[in-house]
């Protein structure tokens, strides 16, 4: 016969109240939607690193009026000096350049004092390239941020109104978007340059003229889904005004779409500004931007490649970091879109 299983003496004793409370404890801590999105963003190492890269670049750029206060000060005697970092004896960073097949000290040839050095070299007018890159980064970031701010304000409001009103209002507003989207930005930029005579304002307006249409379409599509939700219908039944419903219920649920689209819009605006400045219809001399620096460096690229490489590297880092961060934010706010 099989041995009978022996049961413990307390096998059928009732569970104590303490054990019941322990079993009902929630193991994972409760988090808000933003806290949960932040946790998922931190788990995405590439996006988290790009976030801090952009923070560092932003801090350096926005403090450049103090740290790089003379970006346009020229000294023809110090023109086209190579980069020099004191204590670094590596070609490309020790102040030497190749002349007639021989490597010579460009600083000694130009009788530059021993205490004077340029970390990233100088341009054809003897201006510090490091200071001009910092100031150019600031200009590009400001243009991108202000253009995106206009896109945000106009696009979100336009999209919410279009979806909320519906009917003939929605049809008319969407046809207006189609007309505006068909106008090339270059045409708008040229017209604004003729009217406003250069500067940052025409570039910001040209970018914002039809850049807000994408934001408007996204918020409209999301609002069409949200307006039929139970909590929105309940708020309307209780007599809440349209403005309060938009602020309390629509905007918080649109926040993820708005943030993600904003992070994609900023690098697009920065790149468009750099393109306009590169072809000569954007920021004009002597004001520095990444586009003008790349354009000036391209003229001497065969003999002085560093004048183009450094601003191009800065622009590439900003573009790549913003796009990777935007991908990470999209996955953080909507885990269903995360790549497996």
CSV table of C-alpha atoms in Angstrom, one decimal:
chain,number,residue,atom,x,y,z
A,1,UNK,CA,0.0,0.0,0.0
A,2,UNK,CA,1.1,3.5,-0.6
A,3,UNK,CA,2.2,5.4,2.3
A,4,UNK,CA,-0.4,7.9,3.5
A,5,UNK,CA,0.6,11.5,3.2
A,6,UNK,CA,1.0,13.1,6.6
A,7,UNK,CA,-0.7,16.6,6.9
A,8,UNK,CA,0.7,19.2,9.2
A,9,UNK,CA,-1.4,19.8,12.3
A,10,UNK,CA,-2.2,23.4,11.3
A,11,UNK,CA,-3.1,22.5,7.7
A,12,UNK,CA,-6.8,23.4,8.1
A,13,UNK,CA,-6.5,26.3,10.5
A,14,UNK,CA,-8.0,29.6,9.4
A,15,UNK,CA,-5.7,32.2,7.9
A,16,UNK,CA,-4.9,35.0,10.4
A,17,UNK,CA,-5.9,38.6,9.7
A,18,UNK,CA,-2.2,39.6,9.4
A,19,UNK,CA,-1.6,37.0,6.7
A,20,UNK,CA,-4.7,38.2,4.8
A,21,UNK,CA,-3.4,41.8,4.8
A,22,UNK,CA,0.1,40.6,3.7
A,23,UNK,CA,-1.5,38.8,0.7
A,24,UNK,CA,-3.4,41.9,-0.4
A,25,UNK,CA,-0.4,44.2,-0.4
A,26,UNK,CA,0.6,45.6,-3.9
A,27,UNK,CA,4.1,44.6,-4.7
A,28,UNK,CA,4.8,47.3,-7.3
A,29,UNK,CA,4.6,50.9,-6.2
A,30,UNK,CA,1.9,53.0,-7.7
A,31,UNK,CA,3.0,55.6,-10.3
A,32,UNK,CA,1.3,58.3,-12.3
A,33,UNK,CA,1.3,58.3,-16.1
A,34,UNK,CA,4.2,60.8,-16.2
A,35,UNK,CA,6.3,58.8,-13.7
A,36,UNK,CA,5.7,55.6,-15.6
A,37,UNK,CA,6.7,57.3,-18.8
A,38,UNK,CA,9.9,58.6,-17.2
A,39,UNK,CA,10.7,55.1,-15.9
A,40,UNK,CA,10.4,53.7,-19.4
A,41,UNK,CA,12.5,56.5,-20.8
A,42,UNK,CA,15.3,55.9,-18.3
A,43,UNK,CA,15.3,52.2,-19.3
A,44,UNK,CA,15.9,53.3,-22.9
A,45,UNK,CA,19.6,53.9,-22.6
A,46,UNK,CA,20.2,55.6,-26.0
A,47,UNK,CA,17.3,58.1,-25.5
A,48,UNK,CA,18.3,58.8,-21.9
A,49,UNK,CA,21.9,59.5,-23.0
A,50,UNK,CA,20.7,61.8,-25.8
A,51,UNK,CA,18.5,63.7,-23.3
A,52,UNK,CA,21.5,64.6,-21.2
A,53,UNK,CA,23.6,65.4,-24.3
A,54,UNK,CA,20.9,67.9,-25.3
A,55,UNK,CA,20.8,69.3,-21.8
A,56,UNK,CA,24.6,69.9,-21.8
A,57,UNK,CA,24.5,71.4,-25.3
A,58,UNK,CA,21.6,73.7,-24.3
A,59,UNK,CA,23.4,74.8,-21.1
A,60,UNK,CA,26.6,75.6,-23.0
A,61,UNK,CA,24.7,77.4,-25.8
A,62,UNK,CA,22.5,79.5,-23.6
A,63,UNK,CA,25.5,80.6,-21.5
A,64,UNK,CA,27.5,81.5,-24.6
A,65,UNK,CA,26.7,85.2,-24.3
A,66,UNK,CA,28.8,85.1,-21.2
A,67,UNK,CA,31.4,82.5,-22.1
A,68,UNK,CA,31.7,83.5,-25.8
A,69,UNK,CA,31.0,87.2,-25.6
A,70,UNK,CA,33.1,88.2,-28.7
A,71,UNK,CA,32.2,85.8,-31.6
A,72,UNK,CA,32.6,88.6,-34.2
A,73,UNK,CA,35.9,90.0,-33.1
A,74,UNK,CA,38.3,89.6,-36.0
A,75,UNK,CA,42.1,89.7,-36.2
A,76,UNK,CA,43.4,89.2,-39.7
A,77,UNK,CA,46.9,88.4,-38.3
A,78,UNK,CA,45.5,85.3,-36.7
A,79,UNK,CA,43.5,84.1,-39.8
A,80,UNK,CA,43.1,80.4,-40.4
A,81,UNK,CA,45.0,79.2,-37.4
A,82,UNK,CA,44.6,75.4,-36.7
A,83,UNK,CA,43.1,74.2,-33.4
A,84,UNK,CA,45.4,74.2,-30.4
A,85,UNK,CA,44.8,72.8,-26.9
A,86,UNK,CA,47.6,73.5,-24.4
A,87,UNK,CA,49.4,70.3,-23.3
A,88,UNK,CA,48.0,68.2,-26.1
A,89,UNK,CA,50.6,67.0,-28.6
A,90,UNK,CA,48.3,65.4,-31.1
A,91,UNK,CA,48.3,66.5,-34.8
A,92,UNK,CA,45.1,68.5,-35.3
A,93,UNK,CA,45.1,69.9,-31.8
A,94,UNK,CA,48.7,71.1,-31.3
A,95,UNK,CA,48.6,74.2,-33.5
A,96,UNK,CA,50.5,72.7,-36.4
A,97,UNK,CA,49.5,72.5,-40.0
A,98,UNK,CA,51.0,71.0,-43.2
A,99,UNK,CA,52.7,73.5,-45.5
A,100,UNK,CA,54.4,72.3,-48.7
A,101,UNK,CA,54.5,68.8,-47.4
A,102,UNK,CA,56.0,69.8,-44.0
A,103,UNK,CA,54.3,70.1,-40.6
A,104,UNK,CA,55.0,73.6,-39.1
A,105,UNK,CA,53.8,75.5,-36.1
A,106,UNK,CA,51.2,77.9,-37.5
A,107,UNK,CA,51.2,79.9,-34.3
A,108,UNK,CA,54.9,80.7,-34.4
A,109,UNK,CA,54.7,81.6,-38.1
A,110,UNK,CA,52.0,84.1,-37.3
A,111,UNK,CA,53.8,85.4,-34.2
A,112,UNK,CA,51.0,84.5,-31.9
A,113,UNK,CA,51.8,85.1,-28.2
A,114,UNK,CA,52.5,81.8,-26.3
A,115,UNK,CA,49.5,82.5,-24.0
A,116,UNK,CA,47.0,82.8,-26.9
A,117,UNK,CA,45.4,79.7,-28.3
A,118,UNK,CA,42.2,78.8,-30.1
A,119,UNK,CA,40.7,75.5,-29.1
A,120,UNK,CA,39.0,75.0,-32.5
A,121,UNK,CA,41.1,77.3,-34.5
A,122,UNK,CA,40.1,80.5,-36.3
A,123,UNK,CA,38.3,81.3,-39.6
A,124,UNK,CA,39.4,83.4,-42.6
A,125,UNK,CA,39.0,86.6,-40.6
A,126,UNK,CA,40.8,85.4,-37.5
A,127,UNK,CA,37.6,84.9,-35.4
A,128,UNK,CA,37.5,82.2,-32.8
A,129,UNK,CA,35.7,79.2,-34.3
A,130,UNK,CA,34.8,77.8,-30.9
A,131,UNK,CA,33.0,81.1,-29.9
A,132,UNK,CA,31.2,81.3,-33.3
A,133,UNK,CA,30.1,77.6,-33.0
A,134,UNK,CA,28.7,78.3,-29.5
A,135,UNK,CA,26.9,81.4,-30.7
A,136,UNK,CA,25.7,79.7,-33.9
A,137,UNK,CA,24.3,76.8,-31.8
A,138,UNK,CA,22.4,79.3,-29.7
A,139,UNK,CA,20.9,81.0,-32.7
A,140,UNK,CA,19.9,77.7,-34.3
A,141,UNK,CA,18.3,76.5,-31.0
A,142,UNK,CA,16.4,79.7,-30.5
A,143,UNK,CA,15.0,79.6,-34.1
A,144,UNK,CA,14.0,76.0,-33.6
A,145,UNK,CA,12.4,76.6,-30.2
A,146,UNK,CA,10.5,79.7,-31.2
A,147,UNK,CA,9.2,78.2,-34.5
A,148,UNK,CA,8.2,75.0,-32.6
A,149,UNK,CA,6.4,77.2,-30.0
A,150,UNK,CA,4.3,78.8,-32.7
A,151,UNK,CA,3.6,75.4,-34.2
A,152,UNK,CA,2.5,74.2,-30.8
A,153,UNK,CA,0.2,77.0,-30.0
A,154,UNK,CA,-1.4,77.3,-33.4
A,155,UNK,CA,-1.5,73.6,-34.3
A,156,UNK,CA,-3.0,72.3,-31.0
A,157,UNK,CA,-5.7,75.0,-30.9
A,158,UNK,CA,-6.5,74.6,-34.5
A,159,UNK,CA,-6.7,70.8,-34.4
A,160,UNK,CA,-8.8,70.7,-31.2
A,161,UNK,CA,-11.3,73.3,-32.5
A,162,UNK,CA,-11.6,71.5,-35.9
A,163,UNK,CA,-12.3,68.1,-34.3
A,164,UNK,CA,-14.6,69.5,-31.5
A,165,UNK,CA,-16.8,71.5,-33.8
A,166,UNK,CA,-17.0,68.9,-36.6
A,167,UNK,CA,-19.3,69.2,-39.5
A,168,UNK,CA,-18.9,72.0,-42.0
A,169,UNK,CA,-16.4,73.8,-39.7
A,170,UNK,CA,-14.1,70.8,-39.7
A,171,UNK,CA,-14.3,70.4,-43.5
A,172,UNK,CA,-13.5,74.1,-44.1
A,173,UNK,CA,-10.6,74.1,-41.6
A,174,UNK,CA,-9.1,71.0,-43.2
A,175,UNK,CA,-9.3,72.4,-46.7
A,176,UNK,CA,-7.4,75.5,-45.4
A,177,UNK,CA,-4.7,73.2,-44.0
A,178,UNK,CA,-4.4,71.5,-47.5
A,179,UNK,CA,-4.0,74.9,-49.2
A,180,UNK,CA,-1.3,76.1,-46.7
A,181,UNK,CA,0.6,72.8,-46.9
A,182,UNK,CA,0.9,73.1,-50.7
A,183,UNK,CA,2.9,76.4,-50.4
A,184,UNK,CA,6.7,75.7,-50.4
A,185,UNK,CA,8.6,77.1,-47.4
A,186,UNK,CA,11.3,78.5,-49.7
A,187,UNK,CA,8.8,80.8,-51.5
A,188,UNK,CA,7.5,82.1,-48.1
A,189,UNK,CA,11.1,82.6,-46.9
A,190,UNK,CA,12.1,84.7,-50.0
A,191,UNK,CA,9.0,86.8,-49.7
A,192,UNK,CA,9.5,87.4,-45.9
A,193,UNK,CA,13.2,88.3,-46.5
A,194,UNK,CA,12.2,91.0,-49.0
A,195,UNK,CA,9.7,92.4,-46.5
A,196,UNK,CA,11.5,92.1,-43.2
A,197,UNK,CA,15.1,92.6,-44.5
A,198,UNK,CA,16.7,89.5,-42.9
A,199,UNK,CA,17.3,88.4,-39.3
A,200,UNK,CA,15.8,85.6,-37.3
A,201,UNK,CA,12.1,86.7,-37.5
A,202,UNK,CA,11.6,85.8,-41.2
A,203,UNK,CA,13.1,82.4,-40.7
A,204,UNK,CA,10.9,81.7,-37.7
A,205,UNK,CA,7.8,82.8,-39.6
A,206,UNK,CA,8.7,80.8,-42.7
A,207,UNK,CA,9.2,77.6,-40.7
A,208,UNK,CA,6.0,78.3,-38.7
A,209,UNK,CA,3.9,79.2,-41.7
A,210,UNK,CA,3.0,75.7,-42.6
A,211,UNK,CA,4.9,73.7,-40.0
A,212,UNK,CA,1.9,73.8,-37.6
A,213,UNK,CA,-0.3,71.8,-40.0
A,214,UNK,CA,1.2,68.4,-38.9
A,215,UNK,CA,0.5,69.2,-35.3
A,216,UNK,CA,-3.0,70.3,-36.2
A,217,UNK,CA,-3.7,67.0,-38.0
A,218,UNK,CA,-2.4,64.8,-35.2
A,219,UNK,CA,-4.3,66.7,-32.5
A,220,UNK,CA,-7.5,66.6,-34.6
A,221,UNK,CA,-7.3,62.8,-35.0
A,222,UNK,CA,-6.7,62.3,-31.3
A,223,UNK,CA,-9.4,64.7,-30.3
A,224,UNK,CA,-11.9,62.9,-32.5
A,225,UNK,CA,-11.3,59.8,-30.5
A,226,UNK,CA,-11.4,61.5,-27.1
A,227,UNK,CA,-14.6,63.5,-27.7
A,228,UNK,CA,-16.6,60.3,-27.7
A,229,UNK,CA,-15.2,58.9,-24.4
A,230,UNK,CA,-17.4,58.5,-21.4
A,231,UNK,CA,-15.7,61.1,-19.2
A,232,UNK,CA,-16.0,63.8,-21.9
A,233,UNK,CA,-19.7,63.0,-22.5
A,234,UNK,CA,-20.3,63.1,-18.7
A,235,UNK,CA,-18.6,66.5,-18.5
A,236,UNK,CA,-20.7,67.8,-21.3
A,237,UNK,CA,-23.9,66.4,-19.7
A,238,UNK,CA,-23.0,68.2,-16.4
A,239,UNK,CA,-22.8,71.5,-18.2
A,240,UNK,CA,-19.0,72.0,-18.3
A,241,UNK,CA,-17.9,74.7,-20.8
A,242,UNK,CA,-15.9,73.7,-23.9
A,243,UNK,CA,-12.9,75.5,-22.6
A,244,UNK,CA,-12.9,73.6,-19.2
A,245,UNK,CA,-13.4,70.3,-21.0
A,246,UNK,CA,-10.4,71.1,-23.3
A,247,UNK,CA,-8.2,72.0,-20.3
A,248,UNK,CA,-9.2,69.3,-17.9
A,249,UNK,CA,-9.8,66.4,-20.2
A,250,UNK,CA,-8.5,66.9,-23.7
A,251,UNK,CA,-5.1,68.5,-23.2
A,252,UNK,CA,-3.9,66.1,-20.6
A,253,UNK,CA,-4.7,63.2,-22.8
A,254,UNK,CA,-3.2,64.9,-25.8
A,255,UNK,CA,0.1,65.6,-23.9
A,256,UNK,CA,1.9,62.5,-25.2
A,257,UNK,CA,1.1,63.3,-28.9
A,258,UNK,CA,2.1,67.0,-28.4
A,259,UNK,CA,5.4,66.2,-26.7
A,260,UNK,CA,6.4,63.6,-29.2
A,261,UNK,CA,5.6,65.8,-32.2
A,262,UNK,CA,7.3,68.7,-30.6
A,263,UNK,CA,10.5,66.7,-30.3
A,264,UNK,CA,10.4,65.9,-34.0
A,265,UNK,CA,9.6,69.4,-35.0
A,266,UNK,CA,12.6,71.1,-33.2
A,267,UNK,CA,15.3,69.3,-35.2
A,268,UNK,CA,13.4,69.8,-38.4
A,269,UNK,CA,13.3,73.5,-37.8
A,270,UNK,CA,17.0,73.6,-36.9
A,271,UNK,CA,17.9,71.7,-40.1
A,272,UNK,CA,15.7,74.0,-42.2
A,273,UNK,CA,17.4,77.1,-40.7
A,274,UNK,CA,20.8,75.6,-41.4
A,275,UNK,CA,19.8,74.8,-45.0
A,276,UNK,CA,18.6,78.3,-45.6
A,277,UNK,CA,21.7,79.8,-44.1
A,278,UNK,CA,23.9,77.5,-46.1
A,279,UNK,CA,22.4,78.5,-49.4
A,280,UNK,CA,22.6,82.2,-48.4
A,281,UNK,CA,19.0,83.2,-47.8
A,282,UNK,CA,18.9,82.6,-44.0
A,283,UNK,CA,21.0,84.2,-41.3
A,284,UNK,CA,23.3,86.8,-42.8
A,285,UNK,CA,26.9,87.8,-41.9
A,286,UNK,CA,28.3,88.6,-39.5
A,287,UNK,CA,25.8,86.7,-37.3
A,288,UNK,CA,26.8,83.1,-36.8
A,289,UNK,CA,24.6,80.1,-37.2
A,290,UNK,CA,25.5,76.5,-37.9
A,291,UNK,CA,24.4,76.9,-41.5
A,292,UNK,CA,26.6,79.9,-42.2
A,293,UNK,CA,29.6,78.3,-40.4
A,294,UNK,CA,29.2,75.2,-42.6
A,295,UNK,CA,28.9,77.4,-45.7
A,296,UNK,CA,32.0,79.4,-44.8
A,297,UNK,CA,34.0,76.2,-43.9
A,298,UNK,CA,33.0,74.5,-47.2
A,299,UNK,CA,34.9,77.2,-49.2
A,300,UNK,CA,38.2,76.2,-47.5
A,301,UNK,CA,37.4,72.5,-47.0
A,302,UNK,CA,40.2,71.2,-49.2
A,303,UNK,CA,42.9,73.0,-47.2
A,304,UNK,CA,41.3,73.7,-43.8
A,305,UNK,CA,38.7,70.9,-43.3
A,306,UNK,CA,38.3,71.6,-39.6
A,307,UNK,CA,36.4,74.9,-40.4
A,308,UNK,CA,33.6,72.8,-41.8
A,309,UNK,CA,33.9,69.6,-39.7
A,310,UNK,CA,33.3,71.1,-36.3
A,311,UNK,CA,30.0,73.0,-37.0
A,312,UNK,CA,28.9,70.0,-39.1
A,313,UNK,CA,29.6,67.7,-36.2
A,314,UNK,CA,27.7,69.9,-33.8
A,315,UNK,CA,24.6,70.0,-36.2
A,316,UNK,CA,24.8,66.3,-36.6
A,317,UNK,CA,24.9,65.6,-32.9
A,318,UNK,CA,21.9,67.9,-32.3
A,319,UNK,CA,19.8,66.3,-35.1
A,320,UNK,CA,20.7,62.7,-34.1
A,321,UNK,CA,20.1,63.3,-30.4
A,322,UNK,CA,16.7,65.0,-30.9
A,323,UNK,CA,15.5,62.2,-33.2
A,324,UNK,CA,16.6,59.4,-30.9
A,325,UNK,CA,15.1,61.2,-27.9
A,326,UNK,CA,11.8,61.6,-29.8
A,327,UNK,CA,11.8,57.9,-30.6
A,328,UNK,CA,12.4,57.1,-26.9
A,329,UNK,CA,9.6,59.5,-25.8
A,330,UNK,CA,7.2,57.9,-28.3
A,331,UNK,CA,7.9,54.4,-26.8
A,332,UNK,CA,7.7,55.8,-23.3
A,333,UNK,CA,4.4,57.5,-23.7
A,334,UNK,CA,2.9,54.7,-25.8
A,335,UNK,CA,4.4,51.3,-24.9
A,336,UNK,CA,2.4,49.6,-27.7
A,337,UNK,CA,4.6,51.3,-30.3
A,338,UNK,CA,7.8,50.1,-28.6
A,339,UNK,CA,10.0,47.8,-30.7
A,340,UNK,CA,10.3,44.3,-29.4
